[in-house]
Amino acid sequence: SQQGEEDPQALSIQEGENATMNCSYKTSINNLQWYRQNSGRGLVHLILIRSNEREKHSGRLRVTLDTSKKSSSLLITASRAADTASYFCATDRYNQGGKLIFGQGTELSVKP
Amino acid sequence: GAGVSQTPSNKVTEKGKYVELRCDPISGHTALYWYRQSLGQGPEFLIYFQGTGAADDSGLPNDRFFAVRPEGSVSTLKIQRTERGDSAVYLCASSPYPGQGVGYTFGSGTRLTVV
């Protein structure tokens, strides 16, 4: 079973707009990670936020974490057509040896 | 190697046959993970190794699935008596330090189709 739920399931925006994806989870975590997947194959690690962090930036990516609400959001600013992909959040839970549990993903489409 | 390598990239097999899927992780990565992903779903955890031993195999769906990592590097996922429901993309990932908050590096996956 999946740990997290993501919304929206699908998001379609125009180039230059910002895209926000949300992730909720159920149990206490060590950290939460976001991954990107093109064409249903290998996933690429984007960013990791630890449980004691509230916000983190990497280039055009901004991630927030609210452990009291057990939720996270990923913001992609100034989106590009090349950002079109599926985005997944994954949680690293306590005492699980680094095993990640993935959400269902958000399918992002950025139109030129 | 430079990345995680999975072979074959595609495998078509008949129902009831045995298949082996191979994963070659990044050199020196002690943790290796297998996931399965069905269309439109997130990756589902199967098993993970620390070194040669399976630290957590709680995600293996039944006893037809088995995985090994005899020398602590290459891993093989073995599926016996394949069923059509086993069709999915099988993903392998590795990381240097299990449980230390380091992101995974994924391979490109093996797309298994059981006909």
XYZ file of N, CA and C in Angstrom:
681
model
N 0.843 -1.186 0.000
C 0.000 0.000 0.000
C 0.883 1.243 0.000
N 0.386 2.334 -0.544
C 1.145 3.549 -0.642
C 1.036 4.327 0.658
N 2.102 5.032 0.988
C 2.110 5.857 2.179
C 1.413 7.166 1.941
N 1.612 7.727 0.757
C 1.166 9.089 0.562
C 0.110 9.207 -0.502
N -0.560 10.336 -0.445
C -1.499 10.674 -1.486
C -1.091 12.014 -2.062
N -1.209 12.126 -3.358
C -0.820 13.370 -3.995
C -2.011 13.980 -4.698
N -2.022 15.289 -4.717
C -3.031 15.963 -5.519
C -2.426 17.216 -6.104
N -2.879 17.641 -7.276
C -3.860 16.899 -8.052
C -3.253 15.659 -8.710
N -4.087 14.782 -9.244
C -3.567 13.636 -9.982
C -2.992 14.082 -11.304
N -3.592 15.143 -11.868
C -3.090 15.675 -13.136
C -3.198 17.189 -13.104
N -2.225 17.828 -13.736
C -2.168 19.289 -13.750
C -1.681 19.747 -15.111
N -2.419 20.670 -15.716
C -2.037 21.186 -17.027
C -1.918 22.698 -16.944
N -0.766 23.223 -17.315
C -0.516 24.662 -17.222
C 0.199 25.144 -18.479
N 0.311 26.453 -18.613
C 1.041 27.054 -19.713
C 2.479 27.330 -19.275
N 3.364 27.314 -20.252
C 4.757 27.662 -19.978
C 4.822 29.019 -19.287
N 5.715 29.109 -18.313
C 5.874 30.362 -17.579
C 5.066 30.419 -16.295
N 4.026 29.609 -16.208
C 3.216 29.570 -14.987
C 3.911 28.724 -13.929
N 3.451 28.884 -12.699
C 3.966 28.050 -11.606
C 3.089 26.812 -11.443
N 3.717 25.727 -11.037
C 2.994 24.475 -10.786
C 3.176 24.071 -9.333
N 2.074 23.777 -8.667
C 2.137 23.335 -7.276
C 1.514 21.958 -7.134
N 2.263 21.065 -6.520
C 1.780 19.702 -6.268
C 1.849 19.434 -4.773
N 0.872 18.719 -4.270
C 0.786 18.471 -2.836
C 0.872 16.984 -2.528
N 1.382 16.704 -1.347
C 1.557 15.317 -0.911
C 1.168 15.226 0.548
N 0.361 14.232 0.885
C 0.042 13.984 2.285
C 0.493 12.575 2.638
N 0.846 12.367 3.899
C 1.323 11.064 4.321
C 0.753 10.741 5.685
N 1.047 9.528 6.183
C 0.293 9.053 7.342
C 1.119 8.875 8.613
N 2.392 8.520 8.474
C 3.175 8.216 9.670
C 4.371 9.139 9.801
N 5.011 9.111 10.949
C 6.181 9.961 11.192
C 7.310 9.605 10.230
N 8.039 10.623 9.834
C 9.057 10.416 8.816
C 10.418 10.953 9.256
N 11.472 10.416 8.627
C 12.817 10.997 8.741
C 12.977 12.120 7.732
N 12.517 11.857 6.540
C 12.598 12.859 5.490
C 11.567 12.552 4.412
N 11.363 13.517 3.538
C 10.451 13.361 2.412
C 11.202 13.778 1.165
N 11.020 13.024 0.105
C 11.764 13.283 -1.124
C 10.791 13.430 -2.288
N 11.223 14.176 -3.276
C 10.449 14.324 -4.512
C 11.271 13.791 -5.676
N 10.571 13.053 -6.553
C 11.188 12.460 -7.729
C 10.379 12.839 -8.959
N 11.069 12.802 -10.082
C 10.450 13.073 -11.369
C 10.624 11.845 -12.246
N 9.604 11.563 -13.074
C 9.679 10.407 -13.969
C 9.155 10.809 -15.335
N 9.960 10.526 -16.340
C 9.548 10.740 -17.723
C 9.201 9.400 -18.343
N 8.103 9.370 -19.069
C 7.744 8.214 -19.892
C 7.715 6.900 -19.135
N 7.354 6.922 -17.864
C 7.154 5.698 -17.110
C 8.395 4.857 -16.880
N 9.574 5.425 -16.989
C 10.772 4.632 -16.732
C 11.495 5.129 -15.483
N 12.798 5.275 -15.515
C 13.545 5.579 -14.307
C 13.177 6.902 -13.681
N 13.220 6.940 -12.345
C 12.920 8.162 -11.612
C 14.201 8.918 -11.320
N 14.084 10.236 -11.274
C 15.214 11.103 -10.973
C 14.939 11.839 -9.667
N 15.889 11.762 -8.755
C 15.753 12.446 -7.467
C 15.871 13.953 -7.666
N 14.902 14.692 -7.131
C 14.904 16.145 -7.275
C 15.398 16.842 -6.016
N 14.793 16.497 -4.879
C 15.071 17.260 -3.674
C 14.632 16.446 -2.462
N 15.328 16.632 -1.362
C 15.037 15.947 -0.102
C 14.878 16.989 0.984
N 13.849 16.833 1.813
C 13.652 17.740 2.938
C 13.537 16.891 4.202
N 14.311 17.252 5.209
C 14.326 16.476 6.444
C 13.163 16.893 7.347
N 12.861 16.037 8.305
C 11.691 16.279 9.146
C 11.823 17.538 9.999
N 13.060 18.007 10.235
C 13.250 19.214 11.044
C 13.384 20.474 10.175
N 13.164 20.329 8.884
C 13.207 21.465 7.977
C 11.788 21.835 7.552
N 11.590 23.085 7.235
C 10.252 23.528 6.833
C 10.185 23.920 5.373
N 11.327 24.342 4.838
C 11.346 24.789 3.445
C 12.732 24.555 2.874
N 12.745 24.242 1.573
C 14.025 24.033 0.917
C 13.902 24.450 -0.548
N 14.993 24.977 -1.083
C 14.989 25.452 -2.465
C 16.095 24.751 -3.245
N 15.815 24.534 -4.532
C 16.844 24.043 -5.439
C 16.487 24.548 -6.821
N 17.210 25.564 -7.285
C 16.902 26.143 -8.587
C 15.475 26.674 -8.630
N 14.682 26.171 -9.576
C 13.278 26.592 -9.697
C 12.329 25.788 -8.808
N 12.874 24.920 -7.991
C 12.051 24.085 -7.114
C 12.025 24.642 -5.699
N 10.826 24.607 -5.120
C 10.681 24.977 -3.716
C 9.809 23.916 -3.057
N 10.311 23.339 -1.987
C 9.576 22.314 -1.255
C 9.292 22.818 0.155
N 8.086 22.573 0.619
C 7.737 22.868 2.002
C 7.301 21.580 2.685
N 7.459 21.556 3.983
C 7.063 20.397 4.775
C 6.380 20.877 6.042
N 5.199 20.355 6.303
C 4.460 20.645 7.537
C 4.224 19.321 8.244
N 5.059 19.009 9.218
C 4.955 17.705 9.886
C 3.721 17.622 10.776
N 3.196 18.770 11.225
C 1.989 18.725 12.048
C 0.775 18.322 11.209
N 0.788 18.698 9.947
C -0.295 18.317 9.040
C 0.065 17.105 8.190
N 1.293 16.626 8.347
C 1.775 15.507 7.543
C 1.553 15.783 6.064
N 2.082 16.896 5.624
C 1.911 17.256 4.229
C 3.129 18.000 3.713
N 3.290 17.956 2.396
C 4.384 18.638 1.726
C 3.866 19.187 0.406
N 4.541 20.209 -0.082
C 4.205 20.706 -1.402
C 5.468 20.949 -2.200
N 5.343 20.756 -3.490
C 6.430 21.029 -4.435
C 5.958 22.127 -5.374
N 6.720 23.200 -5.433
C 6.415 24.308 -6.333
C 7.496 24.379 -7.395
N 7.083 24.381 -8.650
C 7.998 24.606 -9.763
C 7.670 25.976 -10.330
N 8.610 26.880 -10.275
C 8.352 28.242 -10.766
C 8.760 28.364 -12.232
N 8.107 29.286 -12.905
C 8.433 29.587 -14.311
C 8.573 28.307 -15.120
N 7.524 27.516 -15.157
C 7.595 26.182 -15.764
C 7.942 26.250 -17.255
N 8.530 25.143 -17.708
C 8.937 24.984 -19.106
C 8.300 23.727 -19.655
N 8.186 23.646 -20.967
C 7.626 22.435 -21.587
C 8.414 21.200 -21.159
N 9.719 21.358 -20.950
C 10.567 20.231 -20.550
C 10.271 19.740 -19.135
N 9.486 20.484 -18.367
C 9.100 20.026 -17.020
C 7.968 19.011 -17.079
N 7.392 18.803 -18.252
C 6.316 17.819 -18.403
C 6.812 16.446 -17.992
N 6.155 15.866 -16.989
C 6.588 14.592 -16.420
C 5.612 14.224 -15.306
N 5.848 13.067 -14.704
C 5.124 12.692 -13.487
C 6.022 12.979 -12.290
N 5.434 13.489 -11.237
C 6.178 13.848 -10.038
C 5.639 13.043 -8.857
N 6.559 12.459 -8.101
C 6.191 11.599 -6.981
C 6.841 12.097 -5.698
N 6.068 12.062 -4.621
C 6.683 12.246 -3.317
C 6.937 10.864 -2.721
N 7.938 10.784 -1.876
C 8.303 9.519 -1.244
C 8.744 9.795 0.181
N 8.287 8.980 1.111
C 8.618 9.190 2.511
C 9.572 8.120 3.018
N 10.519 8.586 3.808
C 11.475 7.723 4.493
C 11.030 7.715 5.956
N 10.439 6.616 6.379
C 9.847 6.558 7.715
C 10.866 6.092 8.753
N 10.576 6.395 9.999
C 11.454 5.995 11.093
C 11.653 4.480 11.118
N 12.892 4.075 11.397
C 13.225 2.657 11.602
C 12.869 1.762 10.415
N 12.952 2.313 9.229
C 12.666 1.509 8.043
C 13.897 1.340 7.164
N 15.060 1.723 7.688
C 16.307 1.494 6.975
C 16.441 2.228 5.660
N 15.730 3.325 5.504
C 15.869 4.083 4.270
C 14.929 3.653 3.173
N 14.057 2.689 3.472
C 13.079 2.254 2.480
C 12.106 3.397 2.212
N 11.921 3.741 0.949
C 11.013 4.814 0.565
C 9.657 4.265 0.162
N 8.619 4.962 0.584
C 7.265 4.630 0.164
C 6.756 5.778 -0.691
N 6.327 5.458 -1.897
C 5.945 6.461 -2.879
C 4.451 6.718 -2.892
N 4.100 7.951 -3.263
C 2.717 8.282 -3.517
C 2.320 7.898 -4.931
N 1.098 8.265 -5.294
C 0.552 7.880 -6.596
C 1.029 8.780 -7.719
N 1.527 9.955 -7.374
C 2.084 10.837 -8.381
C 1.125 11.871 -8.923
N 1.698 12.945 -9.424
C 0.981 13.985 -10.138
C 1.545 14.061 -11.541
N 0.658 13.996 -12.524
C 1.095 14.084 -13.914
C 0.995 15.541 -14.353
N 2.147 16.139 -14.614
C 2.204 17.555 -14.995
C 2.404 17.695 -16.492
N 1.579 18.523 -17.097
C 1.725 18.833 -18.518
C 1.895 20.337 -18.659
N 3.007 20.748 -19.253
C 3.289 22.164 -19.466
C 3.220 22.428 -20.960
N 2.288 23.265 -21.337
C 2.061 23.518 -22.755
C 2.828 24.741 -23.219
N 3.498 24.618 -24.359
C 4.300 25.744 -24.857
C 3.427 26.882 -25.372
N 29.836 1.530 -11.945
C 29.524 2.278 -13.149
C 28.973 3.650 -12.817
N 28.668 4.423 -13.853
C 28.213 5.783 -13.675
C 26.794 5.849 -13.163
N 26.004 4.845 -13.470
C 24.616 4.854 -13.059
C 24.170 3.447 -12.718
N 22.878 3.319 -12.415
C 22.301 2.009 -12.141
C 21.864 1.401 -13.478
N 22.315 0.213 -13.741
C 22.025 -0.447 -15.007
C 21.068 -1.611 -14.788
N 20.006 -1.677 -15.583
C 19.070 -2.789 -15.483
C 18.966 -3.478 -16.833
N 19.007 -4.799 -16.765
C 18.858 -5.578 -17.994
C 17.924 -6.766 -17.761
N 17.142 -7.178 -18.787
C 16.970 -6.455 -20.041
C 16.101 -5.225 -19.851
N 16.007 -4.382 -20.842
C 15.131 -3.221 -20.723
C 13.680 -3.617 -20.965
N 13.498 -4.633 -21.775
C 12.161 -5.176 -22.039
C 12.234 -6.700 -22.029
N 11.201 -7.316 -21.485
C 11.143 -8.769 -21.468
C 9.699 -9.185 -21.680
N 9.489 -10.013 -22.701
C 8.172 -10.593 -22.940
C 8.292 -12.079 -22.677
N 7.418 -12.613 -21.857
C 7.475 -14.019 -21.518
C 6.079 -14.606 -21.506
N 6.022 -15.908 -21.641
C 4.732 -16.569 -21.610
C 4.329 -16.879 -20.175
N 3.074 -16.863 -19.933
C 2.523 -17.221 -18.613
C 3.083 -18.579 -18.188
N 3.524 -18.620 -16.938
C 4.049 -19.857 -16.396
C 5.562 -19.990 -16.485
N 6.197 -19.141 -17.265
C 7.651 -19.219 -17.420
C 8.371 -18.524 -16.256
N 9.666 -18.800 -16.179
C 10.544 -18.220 -15.162
C 11.336 -17.074 -15.796
N 11.488 -15.961 -15.039
C 12.284 -14.848 -15.557
C 13.252 -14.352 -14.491
N 14.346 -13.789 -14.972
C 15.325 -13.153 -14.102
C 15.561 -11.739 -14.598
N 15.539 -10.803 -13.675
C 15.802 -9.408 -13.996
C 17.054 -8.990 -13.222
N 17.933 -8.300 -13.911
C 19.230 -7.983 -13.318
C 19.369 -6.497 -13.030
N 20.044 -6.198 -11.927
C 20.327 -4.816 -11.558
C 21.795 -4.692 -11.176
N 22.472 -3.739 -11.801
C 23.879 -3.465 -11.499
C 23.938 -2.065 -10.880
N 24.111 -1.973 -9.575
C 24.024 -0.657 -8.914
C 25.290 0.168 -9.114
N 25.269 1.372 -8.597
C 26.455 2.207 -8.612
C 27.501 1.583 -7.696
N 28.729 1.546 -8.182
C 29.810 0.927 -7.427
C 29.944 1.568 -6.047
N 29.977 0.718 -5.031
C 30.152 1.212 -3.667
C 28.866 1.498 -2.927
N 27.736 1.491 -3.620
C 26.452 1.694 -2.937
C 26.082 0.425 -2.185
N 25.898 0.563 -0.873
C 25.601 -0.621 -0.073
C 24.127 -0.992 -0.098
N 23.267 -0.026 -0.317
C 21.822 -0.288 -0.302
C 21.300 -0.438 -1.724
N 20.469 -1.466 -1.925
C 19.868 -1.718 -3.232
C 18.401 -2.031 -3.023
N 17.553 -1.432 -3.832
C 16.104 -1.538 -3.665
C 15.455 -1.991 -4.970
N 14.450 -2.839 -4.836
C 13.611 -3.227 -5.981
C 12.200 -2.683 -5.758
N 11.649 -2.115 -6.833
C 10.283 -1.625 -6.838
C 9.572 -2.157 -8.072
N 8.258 -2.164 -8.002
C 7.434 -2.540 -9.153
C 6.447 -1.418 -9.391
N 6.242 -1.069 -10.647
C 5.352 0.034 -10.967
C 4.390 -0.376 -12.062
N 3.122 -0.297 -11.743
C 2.076 -0.549 -12.734
C 1.669 0.776 -13.357
N 1.048 0.688 -14.505
C 0.690 1.884 -15.267
C -0.183 2.823 -14.436
N 0.239 4.079 -14.356
C -0.549 5.076 -13.655
C -0.414 5.060 -12.144
N 0.481 4.216 -11.641
C 0.660 4.099 -10.197
C 2.063 4.530 -9.792
N 2.243 4.756 -8.502
C 3.578 5.019 -7.995
C 4.341 3.722 -7.808
N 5.668 3.802 -7.707
C 6.459 2.589 -7.466
C 6.058 1.925 -6.149
N 5.963 0.617 -6.192
C 5.576 -0.178 -5.022
C 6.794 -0.945 -4.538
N 7.127 -0.804 -3.275
C 8.313 -1.439 -2.707
C 8.206 -2.961 -2.745
N 9.306 -3.610 -3.119
C 9.368 -5.079 -3.098
C 10.339 -5.579 -2.036
N 11.619 -5.160 -2.159
C 12.652 -5.705 -1.282
C 13.833 -4.757 -1.275
N 14.591 -4.744 -0.132
C 15.832 -4.014 -0.184
C 16.948 -4.763 0.520
N 18.150 -4.539 0.035
C 19.364 -5.189 0.508
C 20.300 -4.166 1.127
N 20.892 -4.564 2.245
C 22.060 -3.864 2.768
C 23.206 -4.840 2.600
N 24.125 -4.529 1.697
C 25.180 -5.495 1.409
C 24.583 -6.722 0.745
N 24.906 -7.888 1.267
C 24.447 -9.127 0.655
C 23.104 -9.605 1.179
N 22.703 -9.100 2.332
C 21.499 -9.616 2.964
C 20.259 -8.805 2.653
N 19.125 -9.507 2.577
C 17.845 -8.834 2.386
C 17.396 -8.272 3.729
N 17.447 -6.951 3.851
C 17.094 -6.314 5.116
C 15.591 -6.228 5.306
N 14.868 -6.189 4.209
C 13.406 -6.058 4.285
C 12.824 -6.609 2.999
N 12.130 -7.736 3.091
C 11.497 -8.317 1.903
C 9.978 -8.317 2.034
N 9.478 -7.415 2.846
C 8.053 -7.401 3.164
C 7.164 -7.053 1.975
N 7.749 -6.487 0.923
C 6.955 -6.089 -0.228
C 6.807 -7.163 -1.293
N 7.540 -8.259 -1.162
C 7.401 -9.323 -2.159
C 5.986 -9.877 -2.087
N 5.269 -9.916 -3.206
C 3.846 -10.258 -3.155
C 3.547 -11.698 -2.774
N 4.412 -12.612 -3.124
C 4.190 -14.031 -2.781
C 5.489 -14.787 -2.995
N 5.448 -16.090 -2.754
C 6.690 -16.863 -2.806
C 7.164 -17.162 -4.223
N 6.486 -16.664 -5.234
C 7.011 -16.805 -6.595
C 8.126 -15.801 -6.853
N 8.208 -14.793 -5.997
C 9.204 -13.730 -6.161
C 10.362 -13.961 -5.193
N 11.569 -13.817 -5.712
C 12.755 -13.997 -4.889
C 13.856 -13.116 -5.441
N 14.706 -12.600 -4.587
C 15.812 -11.770 -5.058
C 17.071 -12.121 -4.295
N 18.204 -11.961 -4.976
C 19.503 -12.252 -4.365
C 20.479 -11.151 -4.697
N 21.511 -11.082 -3.862
C 22.613 -10.142 -4.090
C 23.862 -10.777 -3.476
N 24.351 -11.838 -4.081
C 25.347 -12.713 -3.441
C 26.673 -12.049 -3.086
N 27.105 -11.063 -3.838
C 28.398 -10.451 -3.561
C 28.270 -8.995 -3.138
N 27.058 -8.590 -2.851
C 26.859 -7.229 -2.377
C 26.885 -6.171 -3.455
N 26.856 -6.603 -4.711
C 26.803 -5.594 -5.786
C 25.604 -5.904 -6.675
N 25.789 -6.693 -7.730
C 24.701 -7.020 -8.653
C 23.594 -7.785 -7.928
N 22.354 -7.473 -8.291
C 21.214 -8.180 -7.730
C 20.370 -8.754 -8.860
N 19.733 -9.879 -8.574
C 18.825 -10.504 -9.532
C 17.472 -10.708 -8.873
N 16.443 -10.258 -9.531
C 15.061 -10.504 -9.093
C 14.537 -11.666 -9.925
N 14.045 -12.684 -9.242
C 13.620 -13.898 -9.920
C 12.119 -14.084 -9.718
N 11.420 -14.374 -10.783
C 9.977 -14.596 -10.711
C 9.679 -15.956 -11.330
N 9.091 -16.820 -10.534
C 8.726 -18.154 -11.015
C 7.260 -18.174 -11.442
N 6.965 -19.064 -12.364
C 5.566 -19.310 -12.778
C 4.839 -17.984 -13.006
N 5.391 -17.186 -13.895
C 4.855 -15.849 -14.101
C 3.365 -15.857 -14.442
N 2.705 -14.810 -14.000
C 1.286 -14.616 -14.265
C 1.100 -13.275 -14.971
N -0.030 -13.122 -15.658
C -0.256 -11.875 -16.402
C -0.240 -10.671 -15.476
N -0.663 -10.863 -14.246
C -0.672 -9.781 -13.269
C 0.711 -9.320 -12.841
N 1.748 -10.063 -13.221
C 3.123 -9.659 -12.909
C 3.632 -8.619 -13.899
N 2.887 -8.395 -14.961
C 3.304 -7.413 -15.962
C 3.377 -6.035 -15.328
N 4.536 -5.410 -15.469
C 4.795 -4.104 -14.845
C 6.205 -3.679 -15.239
N 6.568 -2.471 -14.814
C 7.957 -2.048 -14.916
C 8.622 -2.311 -13.569
N 9.718 -3.027 -13.605
C 10.467 -3.349 -12.391
C 11.669 -2.415 -12.311
N 11.705 -1.658 -11.245
C 12.717 -0.629 -11.060
C 13.688 -1.023 -9.964
N 14.932 -0.725 -10.194
C 15.979 -0.955 -9.205
C 16.591 0.390 -8.854
N 16.984 0.566 -7.611
C 17.629 1.793 -7.173
C 18.727 1.448 -6.180
N 19.711 2.321 -6.084
C 20.745 2.129 -5.073
C 21.034 3.441 -4.373
N 21.577 3.332 -3.179
C 22.001 4.524 -2.442
C 23.213 4.156 -1.597
N 24.048 5.119 -1.290
C 25.282 4.794 -0.584
C 25.090 4.453 0.891
N 24.149 5.128 1.526
C 23.997 4.981 2.970
C 22.532 4.755 3.310
N 22.131 3.555 3.586
C 20.718 3.310 3.891
C 20.291 4.059 5.146
N 19.156 4.682 5.072
C 18.611 5.365 6.233
C 19.324 6.645 6.612
N 20.174 7.162 5.744
C 20.907 8.373 6.086
C 20.434 9.593 5.312
N 19.257 9.471 4.730
C 18.681 10.636 4.072
C 19.366 11.020 2.788
N 19.772 10.029 2.015
C 20.360 10.310 0.707
C 19.409 9.783 -0.355
N 19.177 10.578 -1.369
C 18.261 10.161 -2.414
C 18.745 8.937 -3.160
N 17.803 8.204 -3.726
C 18.120 7.035 -4.525
C 18.562 7.449 -5.928
N 19.348 6.565 -6.546
C 19.587 6.632 -7.980
C 18.882 5.439 -8.608
N 17.972 5.709 -9.505
C 17.195 4.646 -10.142
C 17.795 4.237 -11.479
N 17.595 2.972 -11.820
C 17.842 2.518 -13.170
C 16.654 2.846 -14.054
N 16.777 2.510 -15.332
C 15.702 2.813 -16.286
C 14.589 1.787 -16.266
N 14.782 0.724 -15.525
C 13.714 -0.249 -15.358
C 13.706 -1.352 -16.404
N 13.047 -2.439 -16.050
C 12.760 -3.529 -16.989
C 11.249 -3.610 -17.132
N 10.783 -3.480 -18.370
C 9.343 -3.623 -18.604
C 9.064 -5.096 -18.872
N 8.353 -5.731 -17.949
C 8.014 -7.143 -18.076
C 6.581 -7.265 -18.573
N 6.416 -8.031 -19.638
C 5.088 -8.315 -20.174
C 4.887 -9.818 -20.180
N 3.856 -10.271 -19.492
C 3.541 -11.692 -19.451
C 2.313 -11.918 -20.328
N 2.486 -12.751 -21.340
C 1.381 -12.980 -22.303
C 0.798 -14.368 -22.166
